[in-house]
PDB file of C-alpha atoms in Angstrom:
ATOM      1  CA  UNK A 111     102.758 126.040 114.939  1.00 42.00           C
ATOM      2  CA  UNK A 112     105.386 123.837 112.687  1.00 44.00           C
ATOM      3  CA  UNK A 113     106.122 120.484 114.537  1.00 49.00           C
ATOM      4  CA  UNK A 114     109.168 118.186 114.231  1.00 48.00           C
ATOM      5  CA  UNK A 115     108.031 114.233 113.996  1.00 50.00           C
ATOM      6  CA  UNK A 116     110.620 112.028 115.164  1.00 53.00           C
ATOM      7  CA  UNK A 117     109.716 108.459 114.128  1.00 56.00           C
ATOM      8  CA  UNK A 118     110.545 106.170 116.732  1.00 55.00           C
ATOM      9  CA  UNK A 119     112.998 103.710 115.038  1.00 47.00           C
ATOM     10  CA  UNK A 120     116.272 103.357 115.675  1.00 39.00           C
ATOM     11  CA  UNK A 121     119.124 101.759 113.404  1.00 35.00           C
ATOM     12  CA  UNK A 122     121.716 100.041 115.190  1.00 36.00           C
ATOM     13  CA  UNK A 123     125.094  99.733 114.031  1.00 30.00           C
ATOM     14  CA  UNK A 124     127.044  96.045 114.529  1.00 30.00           C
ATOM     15  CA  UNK A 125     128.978  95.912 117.129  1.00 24.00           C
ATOM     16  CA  UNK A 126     132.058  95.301 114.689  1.00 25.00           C
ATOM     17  CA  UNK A 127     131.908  98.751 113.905  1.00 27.00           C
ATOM     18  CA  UNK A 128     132.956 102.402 115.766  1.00 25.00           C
ATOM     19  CA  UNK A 129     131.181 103.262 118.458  1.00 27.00           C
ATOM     20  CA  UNK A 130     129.035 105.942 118.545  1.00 24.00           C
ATOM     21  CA  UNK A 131     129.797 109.704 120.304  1.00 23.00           C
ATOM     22  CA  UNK A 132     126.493 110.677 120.335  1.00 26.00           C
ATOM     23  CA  UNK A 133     124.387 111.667 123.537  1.00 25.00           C
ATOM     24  CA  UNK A 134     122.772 109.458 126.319  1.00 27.00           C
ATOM     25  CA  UNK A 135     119.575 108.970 125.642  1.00 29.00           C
ATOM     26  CA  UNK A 136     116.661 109.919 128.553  1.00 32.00           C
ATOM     27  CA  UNK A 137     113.997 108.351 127.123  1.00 34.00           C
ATOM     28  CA  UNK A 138     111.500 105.465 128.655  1.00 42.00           C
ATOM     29  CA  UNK A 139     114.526 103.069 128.891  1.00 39.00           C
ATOM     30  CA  UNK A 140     116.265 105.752 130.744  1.00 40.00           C
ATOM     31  CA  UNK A 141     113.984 106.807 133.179  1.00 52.00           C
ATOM     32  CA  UNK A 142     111.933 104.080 133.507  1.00 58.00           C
ATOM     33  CA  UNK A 143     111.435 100.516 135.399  1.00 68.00           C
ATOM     34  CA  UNK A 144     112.535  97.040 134.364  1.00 71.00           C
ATOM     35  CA  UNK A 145     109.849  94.721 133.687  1.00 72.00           C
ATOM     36  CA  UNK A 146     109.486  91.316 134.244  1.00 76.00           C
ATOM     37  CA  UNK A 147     108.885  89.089 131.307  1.00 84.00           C
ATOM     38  CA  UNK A 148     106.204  86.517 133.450  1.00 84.00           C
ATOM     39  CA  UNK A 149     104.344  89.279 134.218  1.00 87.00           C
ATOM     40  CA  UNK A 150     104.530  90.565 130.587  1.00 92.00           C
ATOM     41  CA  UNK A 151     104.946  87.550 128.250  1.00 94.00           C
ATOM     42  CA  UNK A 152     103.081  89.081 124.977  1.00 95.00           C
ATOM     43  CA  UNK A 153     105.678  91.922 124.623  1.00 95.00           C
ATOM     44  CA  UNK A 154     107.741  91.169 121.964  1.00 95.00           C
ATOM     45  CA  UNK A 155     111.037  92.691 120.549  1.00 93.00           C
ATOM     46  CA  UNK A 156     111.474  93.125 116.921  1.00 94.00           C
ATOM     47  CA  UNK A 157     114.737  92.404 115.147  1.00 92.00           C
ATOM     48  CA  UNK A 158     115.037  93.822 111.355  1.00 91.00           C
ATOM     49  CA  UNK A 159     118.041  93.484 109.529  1.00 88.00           C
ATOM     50  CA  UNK A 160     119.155  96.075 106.671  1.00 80.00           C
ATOM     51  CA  UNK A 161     122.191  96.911 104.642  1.00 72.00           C
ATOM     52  CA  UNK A 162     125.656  97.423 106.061  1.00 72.00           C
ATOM     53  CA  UNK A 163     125.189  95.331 108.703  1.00 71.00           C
ATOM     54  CA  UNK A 164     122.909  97.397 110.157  1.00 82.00           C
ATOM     55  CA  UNK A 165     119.801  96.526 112.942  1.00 84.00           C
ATOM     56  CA  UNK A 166     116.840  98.030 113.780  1.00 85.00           C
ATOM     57  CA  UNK A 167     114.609  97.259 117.225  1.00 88.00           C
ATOM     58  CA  UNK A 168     111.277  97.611 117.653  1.00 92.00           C
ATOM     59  CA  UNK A 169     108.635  96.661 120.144  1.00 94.00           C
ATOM     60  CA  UNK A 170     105.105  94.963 119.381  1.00 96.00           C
ATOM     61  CA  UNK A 171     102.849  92.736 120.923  1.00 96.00           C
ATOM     62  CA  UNK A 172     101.891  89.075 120.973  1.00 95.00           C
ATOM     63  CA  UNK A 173      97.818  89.104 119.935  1.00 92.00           C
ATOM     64  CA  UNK A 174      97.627  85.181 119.659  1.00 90.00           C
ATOM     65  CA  UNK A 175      99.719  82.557 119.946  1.00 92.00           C
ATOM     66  CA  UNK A 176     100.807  83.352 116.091  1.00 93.00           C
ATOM     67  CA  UNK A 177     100.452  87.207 115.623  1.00 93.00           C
ATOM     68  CA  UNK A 178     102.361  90.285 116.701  1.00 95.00           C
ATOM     69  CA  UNK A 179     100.680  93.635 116.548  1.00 96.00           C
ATOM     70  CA  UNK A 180     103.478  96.530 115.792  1.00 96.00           C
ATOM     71  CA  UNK A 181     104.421  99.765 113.929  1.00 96.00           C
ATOM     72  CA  UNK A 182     104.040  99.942 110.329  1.00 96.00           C
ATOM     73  CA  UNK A 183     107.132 102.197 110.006  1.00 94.00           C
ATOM     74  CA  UNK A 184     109.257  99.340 111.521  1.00 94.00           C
ATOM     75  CA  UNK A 185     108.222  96.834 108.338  1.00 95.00           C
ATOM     76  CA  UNK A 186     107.486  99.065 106.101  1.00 94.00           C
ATOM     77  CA  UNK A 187     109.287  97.658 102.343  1.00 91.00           C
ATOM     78  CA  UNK A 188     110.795  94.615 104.358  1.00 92.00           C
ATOM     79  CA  UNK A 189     110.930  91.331 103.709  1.00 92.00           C
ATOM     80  CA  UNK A 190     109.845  89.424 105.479  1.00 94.00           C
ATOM     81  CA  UNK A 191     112.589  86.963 105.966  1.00 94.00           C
ATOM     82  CA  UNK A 192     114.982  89.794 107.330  1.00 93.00           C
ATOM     83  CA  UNK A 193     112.709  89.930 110.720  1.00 96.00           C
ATOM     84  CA  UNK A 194     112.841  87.998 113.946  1.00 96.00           C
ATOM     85  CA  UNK A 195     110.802  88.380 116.669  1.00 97.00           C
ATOM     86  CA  UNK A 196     111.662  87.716 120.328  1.00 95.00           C
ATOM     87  CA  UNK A 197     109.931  87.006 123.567  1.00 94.00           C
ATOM     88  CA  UNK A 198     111.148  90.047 125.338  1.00 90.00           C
ATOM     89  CA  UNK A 199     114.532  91.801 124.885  1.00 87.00           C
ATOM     90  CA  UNK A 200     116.126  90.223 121.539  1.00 88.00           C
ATOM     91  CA  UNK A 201     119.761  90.719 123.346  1.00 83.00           C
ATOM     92  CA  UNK A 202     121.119  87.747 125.015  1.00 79.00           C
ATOM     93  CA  UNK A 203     118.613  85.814 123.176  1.00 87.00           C
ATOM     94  CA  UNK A 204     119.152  83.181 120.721  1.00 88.00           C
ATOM     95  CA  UNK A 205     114.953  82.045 120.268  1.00 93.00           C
ATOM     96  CA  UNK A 206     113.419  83.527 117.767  1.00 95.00           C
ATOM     97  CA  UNK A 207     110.424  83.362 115.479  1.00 97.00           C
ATOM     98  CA  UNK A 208     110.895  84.028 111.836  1.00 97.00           C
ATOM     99  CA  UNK A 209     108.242  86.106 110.307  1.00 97.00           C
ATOM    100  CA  UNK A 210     106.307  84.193 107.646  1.00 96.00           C
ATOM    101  CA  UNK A 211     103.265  86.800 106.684  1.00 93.00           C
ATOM    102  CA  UNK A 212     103.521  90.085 107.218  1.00 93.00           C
ATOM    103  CA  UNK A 213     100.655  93.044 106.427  1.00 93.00           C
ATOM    104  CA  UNK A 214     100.609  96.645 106.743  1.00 95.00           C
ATOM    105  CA  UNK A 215      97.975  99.132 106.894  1.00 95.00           C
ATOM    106  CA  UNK A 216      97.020 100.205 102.991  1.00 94.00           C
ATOM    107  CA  UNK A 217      97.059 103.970 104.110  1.00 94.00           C
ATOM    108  CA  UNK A 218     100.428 104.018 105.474  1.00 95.00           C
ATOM    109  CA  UNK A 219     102.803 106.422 103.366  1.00 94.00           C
ATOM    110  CA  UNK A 220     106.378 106.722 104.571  1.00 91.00           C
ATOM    111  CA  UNK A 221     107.091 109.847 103.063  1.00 91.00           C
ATOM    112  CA  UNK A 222     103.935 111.382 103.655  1.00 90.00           C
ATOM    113  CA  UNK A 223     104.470 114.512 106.449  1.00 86.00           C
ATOM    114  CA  UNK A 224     100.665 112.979 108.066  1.00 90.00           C
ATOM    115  CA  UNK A 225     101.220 110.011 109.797  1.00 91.00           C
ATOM    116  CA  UNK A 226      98.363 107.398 109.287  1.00 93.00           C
ATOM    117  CA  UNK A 227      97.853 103.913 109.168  1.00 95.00           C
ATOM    118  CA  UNK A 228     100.910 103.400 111.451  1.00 96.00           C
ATOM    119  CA  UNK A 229      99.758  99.685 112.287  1.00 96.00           C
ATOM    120  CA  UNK A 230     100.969  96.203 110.992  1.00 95.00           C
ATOM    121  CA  UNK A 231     100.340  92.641 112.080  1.00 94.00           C
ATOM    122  CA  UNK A 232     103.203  89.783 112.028  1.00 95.00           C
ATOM    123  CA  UNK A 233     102.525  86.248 111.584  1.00 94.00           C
ATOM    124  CA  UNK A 234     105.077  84.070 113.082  1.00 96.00           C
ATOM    125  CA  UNK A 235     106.351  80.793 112.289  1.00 96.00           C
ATOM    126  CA  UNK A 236     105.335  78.830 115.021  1.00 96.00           C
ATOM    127  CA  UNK A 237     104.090  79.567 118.723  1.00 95.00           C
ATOM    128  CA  UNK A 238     106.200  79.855 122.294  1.00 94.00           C
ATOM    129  CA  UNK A 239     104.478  77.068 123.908  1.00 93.00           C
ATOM    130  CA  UNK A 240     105.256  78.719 127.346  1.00 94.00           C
ATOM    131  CA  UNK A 241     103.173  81.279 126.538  1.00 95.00           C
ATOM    132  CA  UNK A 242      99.317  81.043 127.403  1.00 93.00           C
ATOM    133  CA  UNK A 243      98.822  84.815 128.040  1.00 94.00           C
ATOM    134  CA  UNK A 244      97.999  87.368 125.233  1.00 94.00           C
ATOM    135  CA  UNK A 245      97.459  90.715 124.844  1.00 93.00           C
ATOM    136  CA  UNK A 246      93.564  91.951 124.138  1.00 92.00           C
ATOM    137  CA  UNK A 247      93.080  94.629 122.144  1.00 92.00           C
ATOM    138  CA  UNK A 248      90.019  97.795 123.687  1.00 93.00           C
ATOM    139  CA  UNK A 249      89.479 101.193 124.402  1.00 96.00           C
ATOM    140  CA  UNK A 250      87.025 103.282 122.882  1.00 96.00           C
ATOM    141  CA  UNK A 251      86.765 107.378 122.428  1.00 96.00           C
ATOM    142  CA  UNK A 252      84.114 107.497 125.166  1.00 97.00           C
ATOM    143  CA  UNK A 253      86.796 106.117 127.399  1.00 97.00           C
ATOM    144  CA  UNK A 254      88.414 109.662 127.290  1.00 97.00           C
ATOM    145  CA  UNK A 255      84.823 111.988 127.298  1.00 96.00           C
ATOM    146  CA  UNK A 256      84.985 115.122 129.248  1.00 94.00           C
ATOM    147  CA  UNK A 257      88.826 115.521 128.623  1.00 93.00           C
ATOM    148  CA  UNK A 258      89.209 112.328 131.063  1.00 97.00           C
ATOM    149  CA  UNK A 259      93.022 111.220 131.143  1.00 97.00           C
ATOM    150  CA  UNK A 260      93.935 107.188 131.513  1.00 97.00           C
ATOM    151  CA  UNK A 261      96.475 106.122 133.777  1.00 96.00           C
ATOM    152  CA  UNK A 262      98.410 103.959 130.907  1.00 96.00           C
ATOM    153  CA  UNK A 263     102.038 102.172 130.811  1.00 94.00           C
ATOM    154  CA  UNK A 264     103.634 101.711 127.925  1.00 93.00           C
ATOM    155  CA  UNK A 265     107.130  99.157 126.896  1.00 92.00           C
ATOM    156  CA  UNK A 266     109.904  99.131 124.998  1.00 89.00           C
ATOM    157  CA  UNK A 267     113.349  98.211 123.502  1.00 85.00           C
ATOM    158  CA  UNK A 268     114.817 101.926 122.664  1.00 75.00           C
ATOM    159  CA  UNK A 269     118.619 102.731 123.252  1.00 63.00           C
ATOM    160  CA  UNK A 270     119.917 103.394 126.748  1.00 48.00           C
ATOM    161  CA  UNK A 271     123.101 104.764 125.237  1.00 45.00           C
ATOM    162  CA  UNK A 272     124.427 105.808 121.313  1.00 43.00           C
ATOM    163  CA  UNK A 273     127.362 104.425 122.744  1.00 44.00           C
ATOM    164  CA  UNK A 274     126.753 100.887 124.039  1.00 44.00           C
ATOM    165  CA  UNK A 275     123.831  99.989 121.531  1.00 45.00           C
ATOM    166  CA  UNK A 276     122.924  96.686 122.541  1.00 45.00           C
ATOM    167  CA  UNK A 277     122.208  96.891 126.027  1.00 48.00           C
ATOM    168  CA  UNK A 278     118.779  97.585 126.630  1.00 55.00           C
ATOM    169  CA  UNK A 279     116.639  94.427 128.055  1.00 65.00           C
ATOM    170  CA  UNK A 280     113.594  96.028 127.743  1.00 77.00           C
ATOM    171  CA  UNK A 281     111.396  98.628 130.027  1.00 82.00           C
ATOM    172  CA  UNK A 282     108.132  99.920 131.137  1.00 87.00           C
ATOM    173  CA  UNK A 283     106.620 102.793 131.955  1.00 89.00           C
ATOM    174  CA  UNK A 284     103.439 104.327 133.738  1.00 90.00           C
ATOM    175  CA  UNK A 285     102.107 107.638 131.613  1.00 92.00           C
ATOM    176  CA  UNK A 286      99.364 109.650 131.442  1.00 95.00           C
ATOM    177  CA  UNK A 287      97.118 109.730 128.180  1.00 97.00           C
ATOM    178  CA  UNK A 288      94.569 111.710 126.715  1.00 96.00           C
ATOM    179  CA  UNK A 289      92.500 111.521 123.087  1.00 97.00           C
ATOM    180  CA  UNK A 290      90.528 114.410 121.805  1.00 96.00           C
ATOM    181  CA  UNK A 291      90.875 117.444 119.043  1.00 95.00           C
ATOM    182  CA  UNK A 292      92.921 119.184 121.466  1.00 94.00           C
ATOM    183  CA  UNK A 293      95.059 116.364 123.279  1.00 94.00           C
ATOM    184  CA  UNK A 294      98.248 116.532 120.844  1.00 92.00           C
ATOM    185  CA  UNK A 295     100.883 119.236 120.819  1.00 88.00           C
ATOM    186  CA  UNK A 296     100.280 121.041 117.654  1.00 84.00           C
ATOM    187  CA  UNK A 297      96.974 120.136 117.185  1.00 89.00           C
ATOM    188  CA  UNK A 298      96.150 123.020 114.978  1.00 89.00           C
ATOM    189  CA  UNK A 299      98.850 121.953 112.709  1.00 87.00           C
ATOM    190  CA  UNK A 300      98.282 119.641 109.015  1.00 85.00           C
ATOM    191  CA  UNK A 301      99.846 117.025 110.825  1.00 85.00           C
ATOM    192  CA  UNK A 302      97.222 116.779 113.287  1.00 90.00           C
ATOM    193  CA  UNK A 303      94.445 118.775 112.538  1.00 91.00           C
ATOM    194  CA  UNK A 304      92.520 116.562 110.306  1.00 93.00           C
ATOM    195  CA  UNK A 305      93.818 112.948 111.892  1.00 94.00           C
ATOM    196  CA  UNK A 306      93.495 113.800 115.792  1.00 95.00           C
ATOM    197  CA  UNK A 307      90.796 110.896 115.879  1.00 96.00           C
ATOM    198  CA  UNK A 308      93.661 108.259 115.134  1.00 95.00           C
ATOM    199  CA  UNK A 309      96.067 109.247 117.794  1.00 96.00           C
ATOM    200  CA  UNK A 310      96.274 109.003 121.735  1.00 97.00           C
ATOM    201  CA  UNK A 311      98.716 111.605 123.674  1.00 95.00           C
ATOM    202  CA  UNK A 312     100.778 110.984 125.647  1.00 93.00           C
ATOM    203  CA  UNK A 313     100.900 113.594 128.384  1.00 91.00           C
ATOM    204  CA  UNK A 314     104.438 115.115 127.913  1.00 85.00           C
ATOM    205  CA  UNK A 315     106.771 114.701 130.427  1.00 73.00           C
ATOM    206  CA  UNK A 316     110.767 113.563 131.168  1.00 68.00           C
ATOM    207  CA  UNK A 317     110.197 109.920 131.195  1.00 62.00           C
ATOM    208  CA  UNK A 318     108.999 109.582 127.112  1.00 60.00           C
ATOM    209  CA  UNK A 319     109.173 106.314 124.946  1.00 66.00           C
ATOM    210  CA  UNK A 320     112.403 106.866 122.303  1.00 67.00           C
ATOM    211  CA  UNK A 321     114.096 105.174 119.722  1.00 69.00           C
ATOM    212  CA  UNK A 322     113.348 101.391 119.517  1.00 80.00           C
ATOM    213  CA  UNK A 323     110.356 101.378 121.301  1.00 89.00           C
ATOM    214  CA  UNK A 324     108.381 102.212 118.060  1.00 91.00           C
ATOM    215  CA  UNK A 325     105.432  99.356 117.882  1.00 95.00           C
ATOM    216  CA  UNK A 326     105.090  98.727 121.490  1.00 94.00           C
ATOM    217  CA  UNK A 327     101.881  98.551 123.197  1.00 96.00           C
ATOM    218  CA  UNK A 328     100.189 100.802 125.330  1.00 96.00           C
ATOM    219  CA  UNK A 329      97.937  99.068 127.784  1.00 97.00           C
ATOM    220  CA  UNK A 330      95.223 100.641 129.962  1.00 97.00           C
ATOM    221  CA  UNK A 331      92.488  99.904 132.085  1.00 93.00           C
ATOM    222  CA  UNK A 332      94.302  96.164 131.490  1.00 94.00           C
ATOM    223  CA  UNK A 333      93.486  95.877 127.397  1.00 96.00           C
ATOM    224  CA  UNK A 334      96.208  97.196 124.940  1.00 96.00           C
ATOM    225  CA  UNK A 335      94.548 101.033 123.603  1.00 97.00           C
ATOM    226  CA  UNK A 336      97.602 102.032 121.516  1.00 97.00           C
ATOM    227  CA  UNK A 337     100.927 101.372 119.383  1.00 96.00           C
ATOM    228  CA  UNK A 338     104.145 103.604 119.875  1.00 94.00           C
ATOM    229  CA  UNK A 339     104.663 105.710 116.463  1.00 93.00           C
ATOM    230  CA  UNK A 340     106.488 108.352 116.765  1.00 88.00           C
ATOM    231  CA  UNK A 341     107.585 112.103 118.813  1.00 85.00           C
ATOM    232  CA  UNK A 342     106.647 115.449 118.944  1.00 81.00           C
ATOM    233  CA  UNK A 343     109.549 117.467 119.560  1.00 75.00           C
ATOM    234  CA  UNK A 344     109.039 120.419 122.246  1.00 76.00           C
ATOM    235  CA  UNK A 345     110.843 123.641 124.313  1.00 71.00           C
ATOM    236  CA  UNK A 346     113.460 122.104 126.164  1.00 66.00           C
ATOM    237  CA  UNK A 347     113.823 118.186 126.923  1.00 65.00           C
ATOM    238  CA  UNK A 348     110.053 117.201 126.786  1.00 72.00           C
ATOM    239  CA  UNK A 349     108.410 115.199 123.736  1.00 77.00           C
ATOM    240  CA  UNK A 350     105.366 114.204 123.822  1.00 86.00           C
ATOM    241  CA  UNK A 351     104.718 110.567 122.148  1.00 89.00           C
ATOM    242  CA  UNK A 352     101.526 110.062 120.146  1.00 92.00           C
ATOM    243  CA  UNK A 353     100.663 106.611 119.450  1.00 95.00           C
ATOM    244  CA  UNK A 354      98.055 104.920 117.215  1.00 96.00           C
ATOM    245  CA  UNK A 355      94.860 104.664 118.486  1.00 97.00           C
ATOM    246  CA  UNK A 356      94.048 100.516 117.867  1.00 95.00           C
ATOM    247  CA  UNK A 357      90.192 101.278 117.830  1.00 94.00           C
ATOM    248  CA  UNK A 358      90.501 103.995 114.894  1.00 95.00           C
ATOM    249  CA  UNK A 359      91.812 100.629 113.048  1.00 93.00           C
ATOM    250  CA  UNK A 360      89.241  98.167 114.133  1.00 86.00           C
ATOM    251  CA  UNK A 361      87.491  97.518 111.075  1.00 84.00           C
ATOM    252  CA  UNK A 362      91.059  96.485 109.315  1.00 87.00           C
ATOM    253  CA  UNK A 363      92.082  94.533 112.316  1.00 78.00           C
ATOM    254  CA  UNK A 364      89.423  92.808 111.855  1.00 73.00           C
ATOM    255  CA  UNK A 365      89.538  91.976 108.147  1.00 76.00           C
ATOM    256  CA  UNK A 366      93.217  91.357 108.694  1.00 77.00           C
ATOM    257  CA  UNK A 367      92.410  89.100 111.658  1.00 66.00           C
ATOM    258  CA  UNK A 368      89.627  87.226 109.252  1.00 65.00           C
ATOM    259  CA  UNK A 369      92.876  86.830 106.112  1.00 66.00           C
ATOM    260  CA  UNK A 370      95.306  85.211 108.843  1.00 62.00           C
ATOM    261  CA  UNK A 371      92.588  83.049 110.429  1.00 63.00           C
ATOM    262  CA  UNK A 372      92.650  84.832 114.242  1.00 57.00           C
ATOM    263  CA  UNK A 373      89.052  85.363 114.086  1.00 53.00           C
TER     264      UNK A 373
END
């Protein structure tokens, strides 16, 4: 079975320029629920500026008062002072943090067609001293034995519409997950066959994370399992999302926590 990967990052064009004639997007922002920030405050939107005046969004997750937990794939070859991160949806929004250390996973490879190491962690500038709520990062395989599926909902920043780009102020979503050899579309294919063990599955289905939401967390059972990384395309309008398992990473979350001083 050959697969189509769709990482989920979307460029953004200024709003000085054309607009767009491409398609409505149904994705998680389309079909899903606002969110409200108090209830949320440790989702974060991403802000990364590139040539041409172009912007990419993202979605990650505030781990302490100093550290956002994202994509790899949306920092990937950045620097570092061409990022912003924002309590909730960057639009309308004039406080943000600057990014002053940044790491990504060593076994991320952009143009590799296996997607691994998918995971980065931000460190800020300074703290938003109305937040005192952060996310905690769980979940284990055994939480998913016997081909059990997790009630999970997952946020994020992606596009509403090609042709009104900045408009989204962010979205949830409730999904159903799975984890296992089998879970993924595909799973028989060398994208998958040899790296299922780093990957939860999103159960496909109409209301599917898209562009922008790359990075954002997936929380279960109240503790954050997973980060958005990218699409599996399939028949018809369905895609099934696979994000990064968090515990796969453990080990270099928690060197990387040890380097910034979170642990």
């Amino acid at each position: 079975m050959r697969i189509a990967f769709i990482l989920l990052l979307t460029f953004k064009v200024a709003l000085s320029k054309s607009k767009s004639t491409k398609h409505i997007h149904k994705g998680l922002i389309g079909n899903g629920d606002m969110y409200n920030v108090e209830d949320y405050p440790y989702v974060m939107s991403l802000k990364v500026f590139s040539s041409n005046n172009r912007i990419a969004t993202c979605t990650g997750s505030l781990l302490t008062e100093l550290f956002v937990l994202t994509a790899a794939h949306c920092v990937y070859g950045k620097d570092k002072r061409n990022l912003k991160v924002y309590q909730g949806s960057w639009i309308k929004n004039y406080d943000a943090r600057n990014v002053v250390r940044l790491f990504v996973h060593e076994s991320y490879n952009p143009t590799s067609e296996v997607i691994i190491g998918d995971i980065s962690v931000l460190q800020i500038e300074k703290p938003y001293p109305h937040i005192k709520e952060y996310i905690r990062i769980g979940g284990t395989p055994i939480d998913f034995a016997n081909n059990k599926i997790l009630k999970c909902t997952v946020f994020g920043f992606g596009s509403i519409n090609a042709e009104n780009t900045l408009d989204n102020e962010g979205f949830m979503n409730k999904i159903m997950v799975r984890h296992g050899r089998k879970a993924c579309e595909g799973y028989d294919s060398v994208q998958i066959i040899d790296t299922w063990q780093q990957y939860l599955c999103v159960v496909p289905n109409k209301r599917k994370t898209y562009e922008g939401d790359s990075g954002g967390p997936m929380i279960c059972n109240g503790w954050q399992y997973g980060v958005c990384s990218f699409s599996i395309n399939l028949k018809g309008e369905e895609m099934q999302t696979i994000h990064v398992f968090v515990d796969y990473y453990r080990k270099w979350t928690l060197k990387t926590s040890a380097v910034l001083g979170i642990v």
